[in-house]
Tab-separated table of C-alpha atoms in Angstrom:
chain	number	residue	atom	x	y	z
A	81	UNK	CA	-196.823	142.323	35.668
A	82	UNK	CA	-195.073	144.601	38.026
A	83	UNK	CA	-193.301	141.862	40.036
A	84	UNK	CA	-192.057	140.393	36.785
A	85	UNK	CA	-190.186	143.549	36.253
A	86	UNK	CA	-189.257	144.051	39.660
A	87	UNK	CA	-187.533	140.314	39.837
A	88	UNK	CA	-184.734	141.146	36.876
A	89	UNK	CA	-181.705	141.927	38.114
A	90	UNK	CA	-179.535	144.430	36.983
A	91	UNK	CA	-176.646	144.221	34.685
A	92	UNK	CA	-173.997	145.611	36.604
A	93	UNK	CA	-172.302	149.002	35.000
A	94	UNK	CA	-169.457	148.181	32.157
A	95	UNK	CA	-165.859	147.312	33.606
A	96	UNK	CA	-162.599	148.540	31.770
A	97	UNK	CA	-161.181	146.012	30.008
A	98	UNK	CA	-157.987	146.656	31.355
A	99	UNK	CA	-159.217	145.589	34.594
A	100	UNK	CA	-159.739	142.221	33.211
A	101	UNK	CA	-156.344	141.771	31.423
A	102	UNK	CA	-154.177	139.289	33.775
A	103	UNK	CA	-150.097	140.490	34.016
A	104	UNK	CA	-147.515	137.904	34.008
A	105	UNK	CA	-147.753	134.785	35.886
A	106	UNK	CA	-144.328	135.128	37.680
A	107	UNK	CA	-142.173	138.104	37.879
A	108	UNK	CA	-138.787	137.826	36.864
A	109	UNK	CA	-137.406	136.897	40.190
A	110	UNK	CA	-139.731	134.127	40.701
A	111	UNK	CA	-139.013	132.936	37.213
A	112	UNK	CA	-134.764	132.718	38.345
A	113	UNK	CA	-136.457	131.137	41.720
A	114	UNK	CA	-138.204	128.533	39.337
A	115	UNK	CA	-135.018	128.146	37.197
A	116	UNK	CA	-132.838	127.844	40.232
A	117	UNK	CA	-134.985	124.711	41.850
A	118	UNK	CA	-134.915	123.267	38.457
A	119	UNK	CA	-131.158	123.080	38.017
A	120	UNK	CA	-130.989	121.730	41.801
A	121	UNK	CA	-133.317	119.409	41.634
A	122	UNK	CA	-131.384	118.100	38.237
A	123	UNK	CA	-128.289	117.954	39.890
A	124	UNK	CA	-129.461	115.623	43.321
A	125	UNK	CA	-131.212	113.432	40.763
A	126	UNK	CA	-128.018	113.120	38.737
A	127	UNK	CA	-125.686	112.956	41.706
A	128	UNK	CA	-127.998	110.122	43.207
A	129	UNK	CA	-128.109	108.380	40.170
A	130	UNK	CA	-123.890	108.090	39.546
A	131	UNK	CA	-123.781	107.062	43.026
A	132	UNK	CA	-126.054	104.285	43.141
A	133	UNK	CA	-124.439	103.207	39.888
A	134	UNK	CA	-121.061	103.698	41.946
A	135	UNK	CA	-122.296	101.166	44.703
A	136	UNK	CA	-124.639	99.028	42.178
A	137	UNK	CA	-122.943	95.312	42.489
A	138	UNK	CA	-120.944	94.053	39.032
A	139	UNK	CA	-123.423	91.282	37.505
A	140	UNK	CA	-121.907	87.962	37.639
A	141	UNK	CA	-120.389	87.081	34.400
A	142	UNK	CA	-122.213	83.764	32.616
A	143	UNK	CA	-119.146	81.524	33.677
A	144	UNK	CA	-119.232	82.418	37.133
A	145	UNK	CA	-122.988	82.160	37.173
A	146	UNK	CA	-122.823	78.678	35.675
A	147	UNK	CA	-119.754	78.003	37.709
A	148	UNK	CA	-122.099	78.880	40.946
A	149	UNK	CA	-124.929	76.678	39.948
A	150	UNK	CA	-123.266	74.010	39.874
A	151	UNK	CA	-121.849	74.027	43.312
A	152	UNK	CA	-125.384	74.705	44.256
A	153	UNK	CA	-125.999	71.292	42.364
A	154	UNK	CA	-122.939	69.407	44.044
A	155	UNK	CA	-124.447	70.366	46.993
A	156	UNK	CA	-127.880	68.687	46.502
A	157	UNK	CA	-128.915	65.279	46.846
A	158	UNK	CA	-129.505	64.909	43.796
A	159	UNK	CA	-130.861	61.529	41.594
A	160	UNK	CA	-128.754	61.095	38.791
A	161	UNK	CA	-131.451	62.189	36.469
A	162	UNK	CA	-132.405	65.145	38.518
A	163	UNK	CA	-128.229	66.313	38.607
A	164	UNK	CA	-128.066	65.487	34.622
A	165	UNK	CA	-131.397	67.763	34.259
A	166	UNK	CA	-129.857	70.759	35.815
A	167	UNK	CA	-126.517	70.178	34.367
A	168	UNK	CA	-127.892	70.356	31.249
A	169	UNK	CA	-129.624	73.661	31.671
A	170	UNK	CA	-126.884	74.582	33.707
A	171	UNK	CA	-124.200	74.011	30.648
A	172	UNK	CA	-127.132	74.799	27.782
A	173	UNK	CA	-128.137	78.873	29.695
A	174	UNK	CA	-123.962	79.090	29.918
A	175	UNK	CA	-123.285	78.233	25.712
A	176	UNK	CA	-126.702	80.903	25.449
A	177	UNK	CA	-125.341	83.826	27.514
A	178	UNK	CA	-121.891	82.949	26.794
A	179	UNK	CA	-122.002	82.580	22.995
A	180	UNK	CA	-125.230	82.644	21.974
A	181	UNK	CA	-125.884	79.402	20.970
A	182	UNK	CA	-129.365	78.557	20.574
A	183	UNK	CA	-128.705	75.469	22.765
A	184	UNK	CA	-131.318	76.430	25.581
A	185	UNK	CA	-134.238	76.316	23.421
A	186	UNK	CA	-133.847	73.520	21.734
A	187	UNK	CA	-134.262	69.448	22.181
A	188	UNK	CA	-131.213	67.288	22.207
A	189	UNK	CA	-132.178	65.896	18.720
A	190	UNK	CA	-132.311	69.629	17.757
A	191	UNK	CA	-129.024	70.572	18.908
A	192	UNK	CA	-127.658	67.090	17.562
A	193	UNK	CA	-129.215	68.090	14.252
A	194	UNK	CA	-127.612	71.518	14.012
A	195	UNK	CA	-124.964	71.767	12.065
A	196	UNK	CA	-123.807	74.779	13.544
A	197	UNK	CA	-124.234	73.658	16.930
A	198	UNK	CA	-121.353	74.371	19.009
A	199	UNK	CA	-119.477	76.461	16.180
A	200	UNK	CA	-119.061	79.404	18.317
A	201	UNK	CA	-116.785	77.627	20.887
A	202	UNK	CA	-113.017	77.003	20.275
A	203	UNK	CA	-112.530	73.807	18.123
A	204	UNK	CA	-110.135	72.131	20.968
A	205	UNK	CA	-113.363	71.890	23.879
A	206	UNK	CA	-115.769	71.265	20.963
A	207	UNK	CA	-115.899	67.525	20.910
A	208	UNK	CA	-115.615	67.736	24.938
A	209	UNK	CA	-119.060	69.646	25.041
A	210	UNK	CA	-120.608	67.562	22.861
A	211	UNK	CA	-119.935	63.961	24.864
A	212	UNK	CA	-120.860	66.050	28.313
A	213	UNK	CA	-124.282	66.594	26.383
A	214	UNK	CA	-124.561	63.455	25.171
A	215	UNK	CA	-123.742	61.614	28.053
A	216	UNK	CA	-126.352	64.110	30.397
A	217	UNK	CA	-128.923	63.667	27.923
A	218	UNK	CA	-129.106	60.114	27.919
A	219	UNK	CA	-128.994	60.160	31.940
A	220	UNK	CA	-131.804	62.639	31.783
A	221	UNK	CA	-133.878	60.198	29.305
A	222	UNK	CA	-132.757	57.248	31.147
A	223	UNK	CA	-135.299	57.782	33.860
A	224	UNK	CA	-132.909	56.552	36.319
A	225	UNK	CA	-133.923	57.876	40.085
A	226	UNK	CA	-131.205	56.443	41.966
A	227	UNK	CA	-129.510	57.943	44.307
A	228	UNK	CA	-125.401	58.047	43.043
A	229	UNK	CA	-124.263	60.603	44.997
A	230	UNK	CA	-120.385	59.359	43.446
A	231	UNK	CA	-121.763	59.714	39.666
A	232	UNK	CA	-123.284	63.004	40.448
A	233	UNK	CA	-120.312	64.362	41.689
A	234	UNK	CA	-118.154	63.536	38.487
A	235	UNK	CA	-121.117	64.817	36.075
A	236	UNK	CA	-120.754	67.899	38.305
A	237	UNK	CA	-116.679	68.207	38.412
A	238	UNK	CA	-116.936	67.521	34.782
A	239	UNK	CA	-119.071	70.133	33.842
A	240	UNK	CA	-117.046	72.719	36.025
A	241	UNK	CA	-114.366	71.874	34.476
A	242	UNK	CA	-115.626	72.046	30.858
A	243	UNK	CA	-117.297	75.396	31.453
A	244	UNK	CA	-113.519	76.531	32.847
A	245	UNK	CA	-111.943	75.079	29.392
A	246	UNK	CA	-114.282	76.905	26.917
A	247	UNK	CA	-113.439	80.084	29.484
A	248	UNK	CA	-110.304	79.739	28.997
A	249	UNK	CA	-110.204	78.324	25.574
A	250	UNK	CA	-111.984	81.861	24.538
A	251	UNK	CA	-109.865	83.893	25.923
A	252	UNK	CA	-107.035	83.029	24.405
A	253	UNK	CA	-108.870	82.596	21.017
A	254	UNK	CA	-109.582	86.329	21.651
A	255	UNK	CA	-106.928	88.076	23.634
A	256	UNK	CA	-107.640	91.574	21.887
A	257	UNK	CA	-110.801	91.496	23.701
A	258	UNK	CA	-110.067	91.064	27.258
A	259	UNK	CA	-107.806	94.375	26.250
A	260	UNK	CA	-110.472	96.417	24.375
């Protein structure tokens, strides 16, 4: 039984408490260090920030998007169903961004059905979007897959130039706008 007692350890002698007690984590100066870094590292994030934004491109507006798509189109070889598909979109995402029509999401015998549809543009280019729709959608449900590279170039100019009416056709419906 000797070796038993022999093989506990000791406990070592009490320790202040005071010894044990931490002090601050910084000091003063290193808390205005801290502070300092802070603040700078604030300011480079907001100074990178407005400058990107300074340099950051201006989006395309939704007429000069829809405007751009359909040169792409023009420029194609396109069958006259394939140019009356994308025209359609093409005109259908501009009426969406442009005045939120629902137009996009819908079928043509939706849209037709609607009899809101088109109430958001000026009355004067109303009548003009709906033939251009009419007349696309019944290319695009023809199933024609000729080649009418003539055909397809009207469909094009006269979507172009429709987007450009209800452009312009809003903007002087709302000329306190383009001022605000």
């Amino acid at each position: 039984m000797q070796d038993f007692a022999t093989k506990i350890p000791e406990l070592e002698p009490d320790i202040a408490p005071d010894a044990l007690m931490q002090t601050g984590l910084l000091t003063p100066l290193e808390w205005i260090l801290l502070a300092a870094l802070a603040v700078l590292i604030a300011a480079s994030a907001v100074w990178f920030i407005l400058k990107r934004r300074k340099n950051a491109p201006i989006p395309p507006t939704h007429e000069e998007a829809a405007l751009a798509s359909v040169r792409e189109a023009e420029a194609d070889a396109l069958s006259l169903r394939e140019c009356s598909l994308r025209l359609s979109f093409i005109l259908r995402s501009y009426l969406t961004g442009e005045i939120s029509d629902p137009a996009l999401y819908e079928t043509h015998q939706e849209f037709n059905r609607r009899v809101d549809s088109l109430a958001s543009i000026p009355a004067a280019v109303q009548e003009s979007a709906r033939e251009l729709l009419e007349c696309l959608a019944s290319l695009k449900y023809a199933g024609e897959t000729s080649e009418d590279r003539v055909r397809s170039q009207e469909l094009c100019a006269m979507t172009r130039d429709l987007i450009m009416r209800i452009h312009a056709a809003r903007q002087t419906a709302q000329p306190s706008s383009a001022h605000d």
